[in-house]
Coordinates of C-alpha atoms and ligand atoms in Angstrom, one line a residue:
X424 CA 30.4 2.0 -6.2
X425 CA 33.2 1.3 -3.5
X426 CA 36.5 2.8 -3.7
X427 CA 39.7 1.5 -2.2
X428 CA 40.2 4.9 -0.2
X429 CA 36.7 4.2 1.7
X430 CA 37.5 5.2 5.4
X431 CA 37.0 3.3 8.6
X432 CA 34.5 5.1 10.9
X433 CA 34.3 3.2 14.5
X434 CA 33.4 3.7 17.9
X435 CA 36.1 5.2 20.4
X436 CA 34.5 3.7 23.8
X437 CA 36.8 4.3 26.9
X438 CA 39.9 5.6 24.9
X439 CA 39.9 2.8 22.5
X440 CA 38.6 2.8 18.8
X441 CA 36.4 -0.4 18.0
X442 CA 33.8 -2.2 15.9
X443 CA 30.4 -2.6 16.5
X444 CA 30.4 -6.6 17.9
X445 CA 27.6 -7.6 15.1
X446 CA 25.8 -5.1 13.2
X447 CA 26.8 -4.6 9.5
X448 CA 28.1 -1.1 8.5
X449 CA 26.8 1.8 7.1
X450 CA 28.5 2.6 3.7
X451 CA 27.9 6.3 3.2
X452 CA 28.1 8.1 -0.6
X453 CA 29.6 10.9 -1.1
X454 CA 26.8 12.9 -2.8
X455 CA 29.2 14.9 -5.7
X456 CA 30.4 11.4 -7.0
X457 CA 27.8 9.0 -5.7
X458 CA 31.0 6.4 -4.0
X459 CA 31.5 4.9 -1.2
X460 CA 33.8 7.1 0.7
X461 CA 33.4 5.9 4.1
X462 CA 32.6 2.7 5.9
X463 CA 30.6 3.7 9.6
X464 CA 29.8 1.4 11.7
X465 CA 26.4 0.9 13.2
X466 CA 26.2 1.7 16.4
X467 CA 23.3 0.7 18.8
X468 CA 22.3 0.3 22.4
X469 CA 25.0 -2.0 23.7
X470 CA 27.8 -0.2 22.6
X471 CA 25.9 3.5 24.0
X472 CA 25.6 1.7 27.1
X473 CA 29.2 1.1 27.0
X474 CA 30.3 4.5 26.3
X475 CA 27.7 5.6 29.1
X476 CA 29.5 3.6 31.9
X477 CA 33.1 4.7 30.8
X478 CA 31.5 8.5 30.8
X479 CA 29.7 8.1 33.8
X480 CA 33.1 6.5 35.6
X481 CA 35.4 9.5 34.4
X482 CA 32.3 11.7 36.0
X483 CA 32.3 10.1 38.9
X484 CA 36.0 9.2 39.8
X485 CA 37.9 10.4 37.7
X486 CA 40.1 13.8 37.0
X487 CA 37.7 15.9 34.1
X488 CA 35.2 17.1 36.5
X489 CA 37.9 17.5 39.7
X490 CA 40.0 19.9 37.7
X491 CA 40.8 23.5 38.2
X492 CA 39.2 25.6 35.3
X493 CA 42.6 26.7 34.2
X494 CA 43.5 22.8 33.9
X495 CA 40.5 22.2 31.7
X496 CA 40.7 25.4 29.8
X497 CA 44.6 24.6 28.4
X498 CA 43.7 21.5 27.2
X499 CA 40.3 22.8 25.4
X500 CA 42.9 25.4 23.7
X501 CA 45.5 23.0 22.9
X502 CA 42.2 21.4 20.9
X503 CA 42.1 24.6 19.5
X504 CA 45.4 24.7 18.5
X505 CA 45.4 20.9 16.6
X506 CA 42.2 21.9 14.7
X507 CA 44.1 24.2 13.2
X508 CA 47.0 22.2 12.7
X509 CA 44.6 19.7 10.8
X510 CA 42.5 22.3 9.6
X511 CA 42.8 21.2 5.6
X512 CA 41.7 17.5 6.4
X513 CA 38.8 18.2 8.3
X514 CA 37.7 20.4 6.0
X515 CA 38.7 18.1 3.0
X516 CA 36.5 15.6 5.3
X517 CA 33.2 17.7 5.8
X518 CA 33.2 18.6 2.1
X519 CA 33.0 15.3 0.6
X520 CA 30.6 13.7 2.9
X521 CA 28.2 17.0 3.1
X522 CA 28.9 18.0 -1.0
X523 CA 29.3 21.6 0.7
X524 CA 31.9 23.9 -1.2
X525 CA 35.3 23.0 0.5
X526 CA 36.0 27.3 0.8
X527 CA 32.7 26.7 3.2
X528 CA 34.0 23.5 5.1
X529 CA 37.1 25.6 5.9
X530 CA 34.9 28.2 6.7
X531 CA 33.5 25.7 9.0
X532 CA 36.8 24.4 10.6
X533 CA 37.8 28.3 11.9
X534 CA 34.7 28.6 13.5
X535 CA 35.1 24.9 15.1
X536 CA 38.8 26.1 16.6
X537 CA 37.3 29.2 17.9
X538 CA 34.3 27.8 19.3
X539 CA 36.8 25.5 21.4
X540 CA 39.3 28.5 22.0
X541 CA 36.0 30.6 23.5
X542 CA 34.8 27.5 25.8
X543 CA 38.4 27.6 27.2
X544 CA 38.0 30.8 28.4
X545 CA 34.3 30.0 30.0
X546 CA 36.0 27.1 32.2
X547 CA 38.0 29.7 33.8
X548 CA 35.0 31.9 34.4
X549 CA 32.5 29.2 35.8
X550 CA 30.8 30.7 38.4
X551 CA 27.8 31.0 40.7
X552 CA 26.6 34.0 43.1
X553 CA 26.3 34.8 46.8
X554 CA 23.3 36.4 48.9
X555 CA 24.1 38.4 51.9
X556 CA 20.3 39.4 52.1
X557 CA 19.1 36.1 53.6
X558 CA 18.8 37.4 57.1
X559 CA 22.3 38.2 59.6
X560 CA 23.0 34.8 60.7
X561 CA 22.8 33.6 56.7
X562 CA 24.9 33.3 53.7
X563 CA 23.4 32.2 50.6
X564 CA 25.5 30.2 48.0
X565 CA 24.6 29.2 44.7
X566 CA 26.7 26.5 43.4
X567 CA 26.8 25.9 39.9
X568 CA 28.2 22.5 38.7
X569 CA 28.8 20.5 36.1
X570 CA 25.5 18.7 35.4
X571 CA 27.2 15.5 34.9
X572 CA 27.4 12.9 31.3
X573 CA 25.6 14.6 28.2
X574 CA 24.9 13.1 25.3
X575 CA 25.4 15.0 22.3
X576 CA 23.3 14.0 18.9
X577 CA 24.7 16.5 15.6
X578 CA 23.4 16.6 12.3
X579 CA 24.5 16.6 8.4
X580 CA 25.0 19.5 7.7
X581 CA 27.8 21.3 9.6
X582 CA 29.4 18.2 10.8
X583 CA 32.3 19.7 12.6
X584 CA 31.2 23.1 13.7
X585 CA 27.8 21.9 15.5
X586 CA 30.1 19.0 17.4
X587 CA 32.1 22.1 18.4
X588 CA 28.7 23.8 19.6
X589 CA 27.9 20.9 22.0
X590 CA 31.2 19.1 23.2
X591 CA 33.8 22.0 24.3
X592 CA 31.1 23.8 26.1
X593 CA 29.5 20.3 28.2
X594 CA 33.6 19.8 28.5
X595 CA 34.2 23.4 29.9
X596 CA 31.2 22.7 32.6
X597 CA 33.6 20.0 33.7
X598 CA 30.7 17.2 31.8
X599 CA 31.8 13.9 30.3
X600 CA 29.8 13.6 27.1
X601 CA 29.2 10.5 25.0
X602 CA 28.8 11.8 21.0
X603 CA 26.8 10.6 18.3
X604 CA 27.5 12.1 14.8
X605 CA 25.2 11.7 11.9
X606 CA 25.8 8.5 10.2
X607 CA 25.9 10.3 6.8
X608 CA 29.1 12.4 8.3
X609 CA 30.7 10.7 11.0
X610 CA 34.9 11.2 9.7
X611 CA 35.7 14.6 11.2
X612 CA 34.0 14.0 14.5
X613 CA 36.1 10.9 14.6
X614 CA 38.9 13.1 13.8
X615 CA 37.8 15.4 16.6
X616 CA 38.0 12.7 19.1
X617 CA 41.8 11.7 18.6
X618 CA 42.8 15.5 18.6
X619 CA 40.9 15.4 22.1
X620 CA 43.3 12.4 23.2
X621 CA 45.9 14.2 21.8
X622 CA 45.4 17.4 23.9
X623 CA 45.0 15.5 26.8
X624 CA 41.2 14.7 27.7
X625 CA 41.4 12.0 30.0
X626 CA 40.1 8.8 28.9
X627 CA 36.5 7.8 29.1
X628 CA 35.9 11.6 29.1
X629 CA 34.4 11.8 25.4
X630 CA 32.8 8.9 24.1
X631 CA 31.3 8.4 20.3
X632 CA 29.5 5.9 19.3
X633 CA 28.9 6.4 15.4
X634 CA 25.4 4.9 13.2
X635 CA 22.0 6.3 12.9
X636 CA 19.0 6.9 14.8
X637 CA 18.8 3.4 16.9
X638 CA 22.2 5.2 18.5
X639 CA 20.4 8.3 19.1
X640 CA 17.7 6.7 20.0
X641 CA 19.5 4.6 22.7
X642 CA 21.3 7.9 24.0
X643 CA 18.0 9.6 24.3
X644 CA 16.8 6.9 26.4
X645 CA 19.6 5.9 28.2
X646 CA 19.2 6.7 32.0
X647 CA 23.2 7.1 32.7
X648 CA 22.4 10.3 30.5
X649 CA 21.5 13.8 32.5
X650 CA 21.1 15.8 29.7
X651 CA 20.7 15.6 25.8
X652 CA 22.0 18.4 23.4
X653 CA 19.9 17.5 20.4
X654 CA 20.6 19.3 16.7
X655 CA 18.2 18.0 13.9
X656 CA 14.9 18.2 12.4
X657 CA 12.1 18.8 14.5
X658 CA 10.4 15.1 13.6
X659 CA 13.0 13.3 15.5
X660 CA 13.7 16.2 18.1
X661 CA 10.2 14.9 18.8
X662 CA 11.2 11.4 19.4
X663 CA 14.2 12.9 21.5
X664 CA 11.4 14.4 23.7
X665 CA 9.5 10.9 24.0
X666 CA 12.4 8.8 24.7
X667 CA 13.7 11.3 27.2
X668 CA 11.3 10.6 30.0
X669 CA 12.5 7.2 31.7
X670 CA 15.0 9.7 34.3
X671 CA 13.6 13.1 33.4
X672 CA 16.7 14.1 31.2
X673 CA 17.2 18.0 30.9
X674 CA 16.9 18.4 26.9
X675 CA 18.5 21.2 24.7
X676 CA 17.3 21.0 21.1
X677 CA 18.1 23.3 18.2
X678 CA 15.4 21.7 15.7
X679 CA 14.3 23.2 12.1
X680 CA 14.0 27.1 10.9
X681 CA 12.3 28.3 8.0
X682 CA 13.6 32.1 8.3
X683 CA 12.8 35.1 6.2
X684 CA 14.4 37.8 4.7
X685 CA 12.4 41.6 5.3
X686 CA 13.3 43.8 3.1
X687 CA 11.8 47.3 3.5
X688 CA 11.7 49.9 0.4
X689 CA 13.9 52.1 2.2
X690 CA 16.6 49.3 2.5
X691 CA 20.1 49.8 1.4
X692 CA 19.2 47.3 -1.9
X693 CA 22.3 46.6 -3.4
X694 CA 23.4 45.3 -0.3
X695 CA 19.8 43.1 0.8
X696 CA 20.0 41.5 -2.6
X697 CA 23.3 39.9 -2.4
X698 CA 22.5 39.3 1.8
X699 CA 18.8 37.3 0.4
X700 CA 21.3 35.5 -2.3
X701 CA 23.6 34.5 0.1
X702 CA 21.3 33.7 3.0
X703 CA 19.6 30.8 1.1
X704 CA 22.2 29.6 -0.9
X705 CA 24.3 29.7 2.1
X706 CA 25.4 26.1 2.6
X707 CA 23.2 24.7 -0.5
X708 CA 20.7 26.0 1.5
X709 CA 21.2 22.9 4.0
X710 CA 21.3 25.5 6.5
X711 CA 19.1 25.5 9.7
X712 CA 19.2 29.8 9.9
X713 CA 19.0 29.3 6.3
X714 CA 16.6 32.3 5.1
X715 CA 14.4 30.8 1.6
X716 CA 11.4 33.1 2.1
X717 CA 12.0 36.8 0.9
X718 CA 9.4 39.1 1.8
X719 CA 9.4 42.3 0.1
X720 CA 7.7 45.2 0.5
X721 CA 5.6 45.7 -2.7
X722 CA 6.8 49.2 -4.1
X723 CA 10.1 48.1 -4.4
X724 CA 9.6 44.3 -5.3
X725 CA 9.8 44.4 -9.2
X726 CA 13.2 46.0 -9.4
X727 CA 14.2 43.8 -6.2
X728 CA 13.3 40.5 -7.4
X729 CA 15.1 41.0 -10.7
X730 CA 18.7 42.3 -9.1
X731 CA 18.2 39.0 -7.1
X732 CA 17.7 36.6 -10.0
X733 CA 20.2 38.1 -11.5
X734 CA 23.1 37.6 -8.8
X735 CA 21.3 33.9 -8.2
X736 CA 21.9 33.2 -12.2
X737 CA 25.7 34.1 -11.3
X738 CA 26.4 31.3 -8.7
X739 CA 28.4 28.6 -9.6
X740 CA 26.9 25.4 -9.4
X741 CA 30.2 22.7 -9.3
X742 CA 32.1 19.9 -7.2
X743 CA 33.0 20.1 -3.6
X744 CA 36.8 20.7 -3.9
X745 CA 36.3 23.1 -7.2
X746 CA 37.4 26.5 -5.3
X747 CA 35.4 28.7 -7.6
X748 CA 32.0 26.2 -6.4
X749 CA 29.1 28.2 -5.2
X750 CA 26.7 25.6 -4.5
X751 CA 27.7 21.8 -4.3
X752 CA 25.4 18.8 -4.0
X753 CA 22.7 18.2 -1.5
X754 CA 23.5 15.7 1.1
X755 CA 21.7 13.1 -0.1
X756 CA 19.3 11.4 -3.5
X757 CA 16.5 11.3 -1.2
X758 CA 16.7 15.0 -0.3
X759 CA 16.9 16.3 -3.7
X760 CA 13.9 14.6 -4.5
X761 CA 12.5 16.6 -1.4
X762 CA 13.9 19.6 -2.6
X763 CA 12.8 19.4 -6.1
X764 CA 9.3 18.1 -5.5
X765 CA 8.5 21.5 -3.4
X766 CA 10.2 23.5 -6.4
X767 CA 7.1 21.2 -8.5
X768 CA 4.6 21.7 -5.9
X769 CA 5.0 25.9 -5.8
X770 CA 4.7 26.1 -9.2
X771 CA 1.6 23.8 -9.8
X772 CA 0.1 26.4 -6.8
X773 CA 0.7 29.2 -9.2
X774 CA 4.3 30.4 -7.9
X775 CA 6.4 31.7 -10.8
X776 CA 9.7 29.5 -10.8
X777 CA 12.2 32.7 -12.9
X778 CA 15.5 30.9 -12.2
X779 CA 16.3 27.5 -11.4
X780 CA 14.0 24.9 -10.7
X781 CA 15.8 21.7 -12.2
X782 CA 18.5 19.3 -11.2
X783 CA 22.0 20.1 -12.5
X784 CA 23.2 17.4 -14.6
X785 CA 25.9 19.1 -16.5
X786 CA 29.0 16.5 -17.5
X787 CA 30.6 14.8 -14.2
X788 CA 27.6 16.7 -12.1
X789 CA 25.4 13.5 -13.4
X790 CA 26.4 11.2 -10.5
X791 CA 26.0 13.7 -8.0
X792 CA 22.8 15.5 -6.2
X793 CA 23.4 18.9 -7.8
X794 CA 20.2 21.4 -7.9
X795 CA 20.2 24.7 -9.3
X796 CA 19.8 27.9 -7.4
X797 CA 16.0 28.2 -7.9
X798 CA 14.4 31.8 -7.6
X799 CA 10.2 31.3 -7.2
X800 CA 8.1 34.5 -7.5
X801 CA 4.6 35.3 -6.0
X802 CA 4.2 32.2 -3.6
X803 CA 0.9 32.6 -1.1
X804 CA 1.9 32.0 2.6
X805 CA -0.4 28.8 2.4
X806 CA 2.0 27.0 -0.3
X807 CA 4.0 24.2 1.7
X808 CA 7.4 25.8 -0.2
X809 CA 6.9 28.3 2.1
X810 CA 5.5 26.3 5.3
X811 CA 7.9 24.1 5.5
X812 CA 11.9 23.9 5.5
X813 CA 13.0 22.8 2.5
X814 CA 16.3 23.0 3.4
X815 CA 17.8 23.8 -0.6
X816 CA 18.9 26.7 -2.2
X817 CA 15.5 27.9 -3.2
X818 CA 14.2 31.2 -2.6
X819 CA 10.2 31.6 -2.5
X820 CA 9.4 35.6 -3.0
X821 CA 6.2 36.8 -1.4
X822 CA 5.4 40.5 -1.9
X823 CA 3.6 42.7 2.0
X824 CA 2.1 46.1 2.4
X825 CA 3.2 47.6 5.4
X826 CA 5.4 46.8 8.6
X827 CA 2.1 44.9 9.8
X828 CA 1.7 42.5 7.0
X829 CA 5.6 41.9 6.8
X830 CA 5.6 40.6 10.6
X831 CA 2.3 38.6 10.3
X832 CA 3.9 36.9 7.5
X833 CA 7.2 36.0 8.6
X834 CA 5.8 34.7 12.0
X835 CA 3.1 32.4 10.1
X836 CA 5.4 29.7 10.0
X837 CA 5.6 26.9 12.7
X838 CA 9.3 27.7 13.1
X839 CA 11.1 30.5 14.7
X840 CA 15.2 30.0 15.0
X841 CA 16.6 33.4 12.7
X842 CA 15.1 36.0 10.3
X843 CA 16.4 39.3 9.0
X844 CA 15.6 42.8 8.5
X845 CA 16.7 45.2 6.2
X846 CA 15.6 49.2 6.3
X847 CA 18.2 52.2 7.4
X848 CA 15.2 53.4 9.2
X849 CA 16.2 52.5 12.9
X850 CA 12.6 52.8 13.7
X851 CA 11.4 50.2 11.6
X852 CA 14.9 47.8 12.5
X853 CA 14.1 47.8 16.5
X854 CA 10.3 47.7 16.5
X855 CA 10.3 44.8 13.8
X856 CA 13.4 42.7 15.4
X857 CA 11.4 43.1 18.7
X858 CA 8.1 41.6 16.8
X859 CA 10.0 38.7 15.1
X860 CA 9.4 35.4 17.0
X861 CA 12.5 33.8 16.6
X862 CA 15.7 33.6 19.0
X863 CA 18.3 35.1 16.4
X864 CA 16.9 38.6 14.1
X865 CA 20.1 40.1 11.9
X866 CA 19.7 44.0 11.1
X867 CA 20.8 44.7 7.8
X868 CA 23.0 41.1 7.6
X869 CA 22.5 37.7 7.3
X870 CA 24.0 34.6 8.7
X871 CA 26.7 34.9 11.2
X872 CA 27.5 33.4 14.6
X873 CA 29.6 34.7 16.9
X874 CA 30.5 32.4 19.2
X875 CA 29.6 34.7 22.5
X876 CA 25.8 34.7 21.3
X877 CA 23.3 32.5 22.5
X878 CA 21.8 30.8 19.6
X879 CA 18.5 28.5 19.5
X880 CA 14.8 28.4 19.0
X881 CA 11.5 30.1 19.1
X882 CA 8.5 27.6 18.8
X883 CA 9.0 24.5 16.7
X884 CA 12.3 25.6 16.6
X885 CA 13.5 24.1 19.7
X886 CA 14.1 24.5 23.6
X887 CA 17.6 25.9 25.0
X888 CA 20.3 27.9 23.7
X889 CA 24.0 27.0 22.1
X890 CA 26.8 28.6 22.6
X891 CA 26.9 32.0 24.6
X892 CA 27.0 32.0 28.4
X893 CA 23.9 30.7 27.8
X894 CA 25.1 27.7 26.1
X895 CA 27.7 26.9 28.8
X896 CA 25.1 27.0 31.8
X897 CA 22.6 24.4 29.5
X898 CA 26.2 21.7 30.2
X899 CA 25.2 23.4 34.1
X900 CA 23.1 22.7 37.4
X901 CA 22.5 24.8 40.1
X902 CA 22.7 24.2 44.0
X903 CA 21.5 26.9 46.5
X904 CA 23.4 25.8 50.1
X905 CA 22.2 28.6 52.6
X906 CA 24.6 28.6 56.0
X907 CA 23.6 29.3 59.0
X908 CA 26.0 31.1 61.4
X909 CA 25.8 31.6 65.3
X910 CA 23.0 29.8 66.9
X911 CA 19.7 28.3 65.7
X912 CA 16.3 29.9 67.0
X913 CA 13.8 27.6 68.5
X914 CA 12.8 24.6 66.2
X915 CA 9.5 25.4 64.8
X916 CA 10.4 29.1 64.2
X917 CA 9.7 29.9 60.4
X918 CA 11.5 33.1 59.7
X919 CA 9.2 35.3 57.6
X920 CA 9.1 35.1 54.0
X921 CA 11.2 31.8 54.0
Ligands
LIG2458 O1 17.5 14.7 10.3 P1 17.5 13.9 11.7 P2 17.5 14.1 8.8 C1 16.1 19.0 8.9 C2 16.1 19.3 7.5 C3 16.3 18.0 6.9 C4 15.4 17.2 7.8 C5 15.7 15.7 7.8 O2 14.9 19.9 7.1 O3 15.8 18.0 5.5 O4 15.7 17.7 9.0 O5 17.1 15.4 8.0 C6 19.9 11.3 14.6 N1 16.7 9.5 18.2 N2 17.4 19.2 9.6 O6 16.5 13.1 8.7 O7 16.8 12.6 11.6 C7 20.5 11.2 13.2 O8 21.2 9.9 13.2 C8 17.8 10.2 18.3 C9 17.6 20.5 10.2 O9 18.9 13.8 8.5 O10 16.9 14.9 12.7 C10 21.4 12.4 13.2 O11 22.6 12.2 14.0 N3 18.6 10.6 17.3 C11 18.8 20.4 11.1 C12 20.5 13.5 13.9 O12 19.6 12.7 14.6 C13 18.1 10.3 16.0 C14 19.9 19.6 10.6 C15 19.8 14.4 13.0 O13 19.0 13.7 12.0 C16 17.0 9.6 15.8 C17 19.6 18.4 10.0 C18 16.2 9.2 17.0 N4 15.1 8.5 16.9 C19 18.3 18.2 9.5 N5 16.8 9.4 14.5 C20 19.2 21.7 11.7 N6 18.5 22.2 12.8 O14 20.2 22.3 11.3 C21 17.8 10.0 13.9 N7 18.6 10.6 14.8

């Protein structure tokens, strides 16, 4: 159904908003009410190539990358400063086109304005290093630079804050970047790109162009591109990797997670039961560091699994703008199907589902994708409900032994972006978060990031970090220039260890 209020999405190609010349739009539903809310259009190779040349242009000749840091670094906080001017409508924004609870999509906005007022203070602190130890008559510099036009391909699921991963930290390197939202949620990222304009990145600095995969597609293989900063599932972070190869782009992709929650006996419990209730229901679960595999250790696992059905029988399933809305609607009809179909597929393996385990189709929450918080005891680590990300609010429960069994368990999974660990023995804390495979462990907490710490994958889970100083030098290259001083030794003189 289409509403009058449905919004424009377009292109903004070399400081102008447009249309795509042909290609029909994308209407995208929002998923609590099943309307039209937005109108996208569908973006493709021609106008990437577009948004390339203008990006590659204001790389090449014009002011971004020829700035001082300080330049660069008051307009990223001026940024700052209108995302939280407009900080209600792009989180009115992300929380109808994701279904997320709006407290979360505000959530969301904060940590977009600080992630832009953190890369402001990295362009003033781009830096390099120099080597006095390469013999008397040398100097070693190593340059880093900005590595030149990124293109930056975001996901669903945290529309504005993953955009805000990628773009002020590529901008900060002094990087022109050409942006590709998901097509599903494309309205705050065109949102981000006027406040941009309106802080004063130059023009042609930040291009989008907005549809689905044929634009990612064409950024990943388009050979005006140095590097692409890839968010998504590990499928198309795949087909990222393939199309890459025409000019040997440098690739940073943060793919899938599957994480778990450790709880040890001698755990504070109150506390790890409402961390495992909020890590997986956590975004509707539509969370990459989302954690939906509790492993508990068996002594305490009766008592444990109960105070956690309990608090998961308390959330609040209910519409995006409802402030007292725990859970909202999955992003789309396709992926409750997915999610619901591994909630069938545990149980028919034996898994015990003890809360949950049906759509939600209560009154108005009919015409949306609404799924219960879903609580399934005794899963195997061979069922594909724990395998695989589901990417929901469901919790599998799979009971270990000892410190051994817990590690073996949580690494038996092809992913490895976040898991935690809960025990007050500080033994047990370091030696597990040291055996965990995975880029991100939290001690006796759950999902957080602070901007200042690298974040990516393990495995499956990707290659390169966000965010971080790490983050900042993936947007980086680096140039070793030794200099000679005095005179040069006789030609074919190799000085040893050269
Ligand atoms: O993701 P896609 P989908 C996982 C999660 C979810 C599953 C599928 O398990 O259920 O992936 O989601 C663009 N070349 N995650 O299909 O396809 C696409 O338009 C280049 C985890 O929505 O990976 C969008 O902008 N780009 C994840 C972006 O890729 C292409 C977040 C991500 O979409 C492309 C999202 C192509 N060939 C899903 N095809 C996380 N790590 O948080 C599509 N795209």
């Amino acid at each position: 159904m289409t509403t009058t209020r449905a919004r424009s999405v377009q292109h903004f190609i070399d400081g102008a908003f447009e249309d795509s010349a042909d290609a029909q739009p994308i209407d995208r539903l929002a998923p609590a009410t099943d309307e039209v809310v937005s109108i996208v259009q569908a973006g493709g190779a021609p106008e990437v190539a577009r948004a390339v040349g203008a990006a590659r242009a204001a790389f090449d000749e014009g002011p971004w990358p020829r700035m001082t840091g300080m330049e660069r670094s008051i307009i990223l906080g001026r940024v700052a400063e209108l995302i939280d001017r407009d900080a209600a409508e792009l989180a009115a924004l992300d929380a109808e086109e994701t279904g997320k609870p709006i407290r979360l999509a505000e959530g969301d906005i904060a940590g977009a304005a600080g992630l832009w007022r953190y890369a402001a203070s990295l362009a003033l602190t781009m830096s390099g290093s120099t080597y006095t130890s390469n013999g008397p008559d040398f100097t070693g510099l190593v340059l880093r630079e900005p590595i030149g036009v990124v293109g930056l391909i975001v996901p669903w699921n945290f529309p504005a804050l993953i955009l805000s991963q990628k773009l002020p930290f590529a901008l900060a390197a002094g990087c022109t970047a050409v942006v590709k939202p998901s097509e599903l949620t494309s309205s705050s990222a065109q949102h981000l790109v006027r406040l941009a304009a309106e802080a004063g990145v130059p023009r042609g600095v930040i291009g989008m162009v907005v549809g689905d995969g044929r634009a990612g597609q064409a950024i990943a293989e388009a050979d005006g591109i140095d590097l692409v900063s890839f968010t998504g599932s590990t499928a198309t972070g795949r087909r990222v990797i393939a199309a890459s190869t025409g000019n040997i782009k440098k690739l940073s992709l943060e793919l899938g997670g599957n994480a778990a929650n450790v709880v040890f006996a001698d755990a504070d419990l109150e506390d790890a039961a409402a961390g495992v209730v909020f890590g997986v229901n956590f975004n509707n679960g539509e969370c990459c560091v989302s954690q939906p595999r509790l492993l508990v250790e068996d002594s305490i696992a009766d008592d444990f699994v109960a105070e956690v059905a309990r608090q998961t029988r308390m959330l609040r399933v209910g519409q995006p703008m409802d402030r007292t809305t725990d859970v909202g609607a999955l992003i789309h009809a396709g992926h409750l199907q997915k999610v619901t179909s591994y909630i069938g597929g545990a149980a028919d393996e034996g898994g015990e589902v003890i809360v949950g385990g049906t759509r939600v189709t209560d009154g108005l929450l009919a015409r949306g994708q609404f799924v219960a918080p879903t609580v399934i005891d005794r899963v195997g680590p061979e069922s594909a409900a724990f395998q695989d990300e589901i990417f929901g609010p469901v919790l599998t429960v799979t009971r270990f032994h000892d410190q051994d069994e817990a590690v073996r368990l949580a690494n038996g999974v092809q992913y490895g972006l976040a898991n935690s660990v809960w025990s007050k023995n500080v033994d047990t804390v370091l030696q597990v978060a040291k055996r965990l495979k995975s880029g991100t462990v939290y001690a006796n907490t759950t999902i957080d990031a602070p901007p200042q710490m690298p974040f990516g994958g393990y495995k499956a889970s990707g290659v390169g970090r966000e965010m971080g100083q790490a983050g900042f030098e993936e947007f980086t290259e680096l140039k070793s220039v030794n200099i000679r001083t005095g005179k040069r030794a006789a030609s074919f003189a190799i000085r040893a260890g050269a």
